[in-house]
Amino acid sequence: MRDVLEINGKIIGLGERVRLELPVARLYTDGEIGIPIEVIRGKRKGPTVFLSAAIHGDELNGIEIIRQVIQSKALTRLKGTVIAVPIVNVHGVLNHSRYLPDRRDLNRSFPGSEKGSLAARVANLFLTEIVHKCDYGIDLHTGAIHRSNLPQIRANLEDEETFQLAKAFGVPVLLNSTLRDGSLRQSASEEGAKILLYEAGEALRFDDISVRAGVKGVLNVLSELGMLPKRKSRLQTEPFVAKSSSWVRATASGIVNSKKQLGDHVKKGEVLAEIGNPFGDVIDVVKAKYAGIVIGKQNIPLVQEGDAMFHVAIFADSEEVAEQIEILTEHYTDEVTG
Ligand SMILES: [Zn+2]
């Protein structure tokens, strides 16, 4: 761990906790726009971890997860450094939009460049000012607009340490992802940082279970890294790695009557949804092409033929995964209601 941490020209020493703003761009109105950051450094040495959310500006669950993590009393015993970036895509959050005003996807614009498009500049700034100073990172996402994701970790599970951290997070569904897609995850991994991507919930919404599982997950990972004391009340769910996953698309255009929900175990050929006309006639049924678990789902009950409706992941033993998902859901629902 570095004794000296410098962000935007400001030196942050061991034991310090500071809030700062990383200037991104000037506005038409002559004002400035900046990324809000909180840096928490323990007195004792340990790894440096970034927590990032809202790289897609309409994905808000992660903002709430970071707010709760950095308010957590557990952090008073922190070893090492947490760099919390609750809002990476500030323009996107202001506009309730996934994208930047130049209509680029920030998470396809890494590593970016100093003199490139707005998206390329934000990506480059985040990489040089934050990621380069970190050993690990947890990037928080949700489904796209009108789509929900079951809490899941996506990471390069072929890397042994990343796999250990993914398991420690504490959600049942893990997806191996080694795409070269211009994402923060890809660029950060190439810089040598180990990255987990947490996907849960829907854009523009807070989802209680996703937020609670996310807060616990982040604290579990910090604990696994030795940055926080061992956690006593840790929920034990078994993690399973999906063999593959794909979207089931609408076979007709119409009004949707969903038969399956997030986390459900589906059998090959089972009906996922009925598609009907405005008079109540069923005109087609959408069936599972193989057995698996519904890990993502379109929520808007209107579809055009070809729309992606259900994201189904295949596991060696889907029934066991479904059981673990039920344990997770019940655990966090109890916490919400009682
Ligand atoms: Zn996202």
Coordinates of C-alpha atoms and ligand atoms in Angstrom, one line a residue:
M1 CA 0.0 0.0 0.0
R2 CA 1.1 3.5 -0.8
D3 CA 1.8 5.8 2.2
V4 CA 1.1 8.8 0.0
L5 CA -2.1 8.9 -2.0
E6 CA -2.6 11.9 -4.2
I7 CA -5.9 12.6 -6.0
N8 CA -6.4 15.7 -8.1
G9 CA -3.2 17.2 -6.6
K10 CA -4.4 16.7 -3.0
I11 CA -2.3 14.5 -0.7
I12 CA -4.3 12.2 1.6
G13 CA -2.5 10.7 4.5
L14 CA -3.1 7.5 6.5
G15 CA -6.0 7.9 8.9
E16 CA -7.5 10.7 6.9
R17 CA -11.0 10.9 5.6
V18 CA -11.7 13.5 2.9
R19 CA -14.3 14.5 0.4
L20 CA -13.2 16.1 -2.9
E21 CA -14.5 16.8 -6.3
L22 CA -12.7 15.7 -9.4
P23 CA -13.3 18.4 -12.2
V24 CA -14.6 16.8 -15.4
A25 CA -15.7 19.5 -17.8
R26 CA -16.9 23.0 -18.0
L27 CA -20.5 23.6 -18.8
Y28 CA -22.0 25.9 -21.5
T29 CA -23.0 28.1 -18.6
D30 CA -19.4 28.7 -17.4
G31 CA -19.9 26.5 -14.4
E32 CA -17.9 23.4 -13.7
I33 CA -19.0 19.8 -13.4
G34 CA -17.1 17.4 -11.1
I35 CA -17.2 13.8 -9.8
P36 CA -17.9 13.7 -6.0
I37 CA -15.4 11.4 -4.2
E38 CA -14.9 10.3 -0.6
V39 CA -11.5 8.8 0.4
I40 CA -11.3 6.9 3.6
R41 CA -7.9 5.8 4.8
G42 CA -7.3 3.6 7.8
K43 CA -4.4 4.3 10.1
R44 CA -3.2 0.8 9.4
K45 CA -1.9 -0.3 6.0
G46 CA -3.9 -2.5 3.6
P47 CA -5.0 -2.6 0.0
T48 CA -6.6 0.3 -1.9
V49 CA -10.1 -0.4 -3.2
F50 CA -12.4 1.8 -5.3
L51 CA -16.2 1.5 -5.2
S52 CA -17.9 3.0 -8.3
A53 CA -21.5 3.5 -9.2
A54 CA -23.6 5.2 -11.9
I55 CA -21.1 4.7 -14.7
H56 CA -24.4 4.4 -16.4
G57 CA -26.2 7.5 -15.2
D58 CA -29.6 5.9 -14.8
E59 CA -28.3 3.0 -12.6
L60 CA -29.0 4.3 -9.1
N61 CA -28.9 1.3 -6.8
G62 CA -25.1 1.5 -6.6
I63 CA -25.3 5.1 -5.4
E64 CA -27.4 4.0 -2.4
I65 CA -25.1 1.0 -1.8
I66 CA -22.0 3.3 -1.6
R67 CA -23.9 5.8 0.6
Q68 CA -24.7 3.1 3.1
V69 CA -21.2 1.4 3.0
I70 CA -19.4 4.7 3.7
Q71 CA -21.8 5.5 6.5
S72 CA -21.2 2.0 8.0
K73 CA -19.6 2.0 11.5
A74 CA -17.5 -1.0 10.4
L75 CA -15.2 1.4 8.4
T76 CA -13.9 2.9 11.6
R77 CA -11.8 -0.2 11.9
L78 CA -10.6 0.0 8.3
K79 CA -7.1 -1.2 7.3
G80 CA -6.1 0.3 3.9
T81 CA -8.0 2.7 1.7
V82 CA -11.5 2.9 0.2
I83 CA -12.0 5.4 -2.6
A84 CA -15.8 5.8 -2.9
V85 CA -17.1 7.2 -6.2
P86 CA -20.9 7.1 -5.9
I87 CA -21.6 9.0 -9.1
V88 CA -19.0 8.5 -11.9
N89 CA -21.2 9.7 -14.8
V90 CA -22.4 13.0 -13.3
H91 CA -23.9 14.2 -16.6
G92 CA -25.9 11.0 -17.0
V93 CA -27.3 11.2 -13.4
L94 CA -28.3 14.8 -14.0
N95 CA -30.2 13.8 -17.2
H96 CA -31.5 10.4 -15.7
S97 CA -29.7 8.9 -18.7
R98 CA -27.5 5.9 -19.2
Y99 CA -25.3 7.9 -21.6
L100 CA -23.2 11.0 -21.6
P101 CA -24.6 14.1 -23.5
D102 CA -22.5 13.1 -26.5
R103 CA -24.6 9.9 -26.6
R104 CA -21.7 7.7 -25.8
D105 CA -21.8 4.9 -23.3
L106 CA -19.1 5.6 -20.7
N107 CA -18.7 1.9 -20.0
R108 CA -17.7 1.3 -23.7
S109 CA -15.3 4.3 -23.8
F110 CA -12.4 2.9 -21.6
P111 CA -9.4 3.5 -21.5
G112 CA -10.4 6.8 -23.3
S113 CA -8.0 9.7 -23.8
E114 CA -7.2 13.1 -22.5
K115 CA -8.1 14.8 -25.8
G116 CA -10.9 12.6 -27.0
S117 CA -14.7 12.9 -26.8
L118 CA -16.3 13.8 -23.5
A119 CA -16.9 10.1 -22.7
A120 CA -13.2 9.3 -23.6
R121 CA -12.1 12.2 -21.3
V122 CA -14.2 11.0 -18.4
A123 CA -13.0 7.5 -18.8
N124 CA -9.4 8.6 -19.0
L125 CA -9.7 10.8 -15.9
F126 CA -11.3 8.1 -13.9
L127 CA -8.6 5.6 -14.9
T128 CA -5.7 7.9 -14.2
E129 CA -7.0 9.6 -11.0
I130 CA -8.7 6.6 -9.4
V131 CA -8.1 3.2 -10.9
H132 CA -4.4 3.5 -11.3
K133 CA -4.1 4.0 -7.5
C134 CA -6.1 0.9 -6.6
D135 CA -5.4 -2.8 -6.2
Y136 CA -9.1 -3.8 -6.3
G137 CA -12.4 -2.3 -7.5
I138 CA -16.1 -3.0 -7.2
D139 CA -18.2 -1.5 -9.9
L140 CA -22.0 -1.3 -9.2
H141 CA -24.6 -1.6 -11.9
T142 CA -28.4 -2.4 -12.4
G143 CA -30.4 -3.6 -15.4
A144 CA -31.2 -1.1 -18.1
I145 CA -34.3 0.9 -18.2
H146 CA -37.5 -1.3 -17.7
R147 CA -35.2 -4.3 -17.0
S148 CA -34.4 -5.9 -13.6
N149 CA -31.4 -8.1 -12.8
L150 CA -31.2 -10.7 -10.1
P151 CA -28.3 -9.8 -7.8
Q152 CA -25.2 -11.3 -9.5
I153 CA -21.5 -10.9 -9.8
R154 CA -19.8 -10.7 -13.2
A155 CA -16.0 -11.0 -13.2
N156 CA -13.0 -12.7 -14.7
L157 CA -13.5 -15.9 -12.7
E158 CA -10.5 -17.5 -14.5
D159 CA -8.4 -15.4 -12.2
E160 CA -8.1 -17.3 -8.9
E161 CA -8.1 -14.2 -6.6
T162 CA -10.9 -12.5 -8.4
F163 CA -12.9 -15.8 -8.1
Q164 CA -12.3 -15.9 -4.4
L165 CA -13.5 -12.3 -4.0
A166 CA -16.6 -13.0 -6.2
K167 CA -17.5 -16.0 -3.9
A168 CA -16.9 -13.9 -0.8
F169 CA -19.4 -11.2 -2.0
G170 CA -22.2 -13.6 -1.0
V171 CA -24.7 -13.8 -3.8
P172 CA -25.6 -17.2 -5.4
V173 CA -25.1 -16.3 -9.1
L174 CA -21.7 -15.7 -10.6
L175 CA -21.0 -15.1 -14.3
N176 CA -17.6 -15.4 -15.9
S177 CA -17.0 -12.5 -18.1
T178 CA -13.8 -11.9 -20.1
L179 CA -15.2 -9.6 -22.8
R180 CA -13.0 -7.0 -24.4
D181 CA -15.7 -4.4 -24.5
G182 CA -14.1 -1.0 -23.6
S183 CA -15.6 -1.3 -20.1
L184 CA -14.1 0.0 -16.9
R185 CA -13.7 -3.6 -15.8
Q186 CA -11.6 -4.5 -18.8
S187 CA -9.3 -1.5 -18.6
A188 CA -8.9 -1.8 -14.8
S189 CA -8.1 -5.5 -15.1
E190 CA -5.5 -4.7 -17.8
E191 CA -3.9 -2.2 -15.3
G192 CA -3.6 -5.1 -12.8
A193 CA -6.5 -4.3 -10.5
K194 CA -8.9 -7.1 -9.6
I195 CA -12.5 -6.1 -10.4
L196 CA -15.9 -7.3 -9.5
L197 CA -19.0 -6.0 -11.2
Y198 CA -22.2 -6.3 -9.2
E199 CA -25.5 -6.2 -11.2
A200 CA -28.8 -5.9 -9.3
G201 CA -32.2 -4.3 -9.7
E202 CA -33.6 -1.9 -12.3
A203 CA -32.5 1.5 -13.7
L204 CA -34.0 4.6 -12.0
R205 CA -35.2 2.6 -9.0
F206 CA -33.9 1.7 -5.6
D207 CA -34.5 -2.0 -5.0
D208 CA -34.3 -2.9 -1.3
I209 CA -33.1 -6.5 -1.6
S210 CA -30.5 -5.5 -4.3
V211 CA -29.2 -2.6 -2.1
R212 CA -29.0 -4.7 1.1
A213 CA -27.3 -7.6 -0.7
G214 CA -24.9 -5.1 -2.3
V215 CA -24.0 -3.3 1.0
K216 CA -23.3 -6.7 2.7
G217 CA -21.5 -7.9 -0.4
V218 CA -19.1 -4.9 -0.5
L219 CA -18.4 -5.3 3.3
N220 CA -17.9 -9.0 2.8
V221 CA -15.3 -8.4 0.1
L222 CA -13.4 -5.8 2.3
S223 CA -13.4 -8.3 5.1
E224 CA -12.1 -11.1 2.8
L225 CA -9.3 -8.7 1.8
G226 CA -8.4 -8.3 5.5
M227 CA -9.4 -4.6 5.5
L228 CA -12.3 -5.1 7.9
P229 CA -12.6 -7.6 10.8
K230 CA -14.2 -11.0 10.1
R231 CA -18.0 -10.5 9.8
K232 CA -20.0 -12.4 12.4
S233 CA -23.5 -12.4 11.0
R234 CA -22.5 -13.3 7.5
L235 CA -25.2 -14.9 5.4
Q236 CA -24.0 -18.1 4.0
T237 CA -25.3 -18.7 0.5
E238 CA -23.4 -21.0 -1.8
P239 CA -22.1 -19.3 -5.0
F240 CA -22.6 -21.0 -8.4
V241 CA -20.9 -20.2 -11.7
A242 CA -23.2 -20.1 -14.7
K243 CA -22.1 -22.2 -17.7
S244 CA -23.6 -19.7 -20.1
S245 CA -26.6 -17.4 -20.4
S246 CA -28.7 -15.9 -23.2
W247 CA -31.8 -13.8 -23.7
V248 CA -35.2 -15.3 -24.7
R249 CA -36.8 -13.0 -27.2
A250 CA -40.5 -12.1 -27.9
T251 CA -42.0 -14.4 -30.5
A252 CA -44.8 -12.0 -31.3
S253 CA -45.8 -8.3 -30.6
G254 CA -48.4 -7.7 -27.9
I255 CA -49.3 -7.4 -24.3
V256 CA -47.3 -9.6 -21.9
N257 CA -48.6 -11.8 -19.1
S258 CA -45.4 -13.0 -17.3
K259 CA -45.5 -16.5 -15.9
K260 CA -41.9 -16.5 -14.4
Q261 CA -40.1 -14.0 -12.2
L262 CA -36.5 -13.2 -11.4
G263 CA -34.8 -16.0 -9.6
D264 CA -37.2 -18.6 -10.9
H265 CA -36.0 -22.0 -12.0
V266 CA -37.4 -22.8 -15.4
K267 CA -37.5 -26.1 -17.3
K268 CA -36.8 -26.6 -20.9
G269 CA -40.0 -25.8 -22.9
E270 CA -41.7 -24.2 -19.9
V271 CA -43.9 -21.2 -20.6
L272 CA -42.2 -18.0 -19.5
A273 CA -44.9 -15.6 -20.7
E274 CA -48.0 -15.3 -22.8
I275 CA -48.3 -12.6 -25.4
G276 CA -51.8 -11.4 -26.1
N277 CA -53.7 -8.8 -28.1
P278 CA -55.7 -5.9 -26.6
F279 CA -58.9 -8.1 -26.6
G280 CA -57.5 -10.7 -24.2
D281 CA -56.7 -13.4 -26.7
V282 CA -53.4 -15.2 -26.3
I283 CA -51.6 -15.0 -29.6
D284 CA -48.3 -16.7 -28.7
V285 CA -46.4 -18.2 -25.8
V286 CA -42.7 -17.6 -25.0
K287 CA -41.0 -20.8 -23.9
A288 CA -37.6 -21.5 -22.3
K289 CA -35.2 -23.0 -24.8
Y290 CA -33.3 -24.7 -22.0
A291 CA -33.4 -25.2 -18.2
G292 CA -32.0 -22.5 -16.1
I293 CA -32.5 -19.5 -13.8
V294 CA -34.1 -16.2 -14.8
I295 CA -31.4 -13.7 -13.9
G296 CA -32.8 -10.8 -15.9
K297 CA -36.2 -9.7 -17.1
Q298 CA -38.0 -7.0 -19.0
N299 CA -40.6 -5.3 -16.8
I300 CA -42.6 -3.3 -19.3
P301 CA -45.6 -5.5 -20.2
L302 CA -45.5 -4.5 -23.9
V303 CA -43.3 -6.3 -26.4
Q304 CA -42.3 -6.0 -30.0
E305 CA -41.4 -9.2 -31.7
G306 CA -37.7 -9.7 -31.1
D307 CA -37.5 -7.8 -27.8
A308 CA -35.3 -9.4 -25.2
M309 CA -37.7 -10.6 -22.5
F310 CA -35.9 -13.1 -20.2
H311 CA -32.2 -13.5 -19.4
V312 CA -31.8 -17.2 -18.5
A313 CA -28.5 -18.6 -17.1
I314 CA -27.6 -22.3 -17.3
F315 CA -26.1 -24.1 -14.3
A316 CA -24.9 -27.6 -13.6
D317 CA -27.7 -27.8 -11.0
S318 CA -30.3 -25.1 -11.5
E319 CA -32.5 -26.3 -8.7
E320 CA -29.8 -25.9 -6.1
V321 CA -29.1 -22.4 -7.4
A322 CA -32.9 -21.6 -7.1
E323 CA -32.8 -22.7 -3.5
Q324 CA -29.8 -20.5 -2.6
I325 CA -31.6 -17.5 -4.3
E326 CA -34.6 -18.2 -2.1
I327 CA -32.4 -18.1 1.0
L328 CA -30.9 -14.8 -0.1
T329 CA -34.3 -13.3 -0.9
E330 CA -35.9 -14.4 2.3
H331 CA -32.9 -13.2 4.4
Y332 CA -33.0 -9.7 3.0
T333 CA -36.8 -9.5 2.8
D334 CA -37.0 -10.3 6.6
E335 CA -34.5 -7.5 7.2
V336 CA -36.7 -5.1 5.2
T337 CA -40.0 -6.0 6.9
G338 CA -38.7 -6.8 10.4
Ligands
ZN1 ZN -24.6 -0.6 -16.2

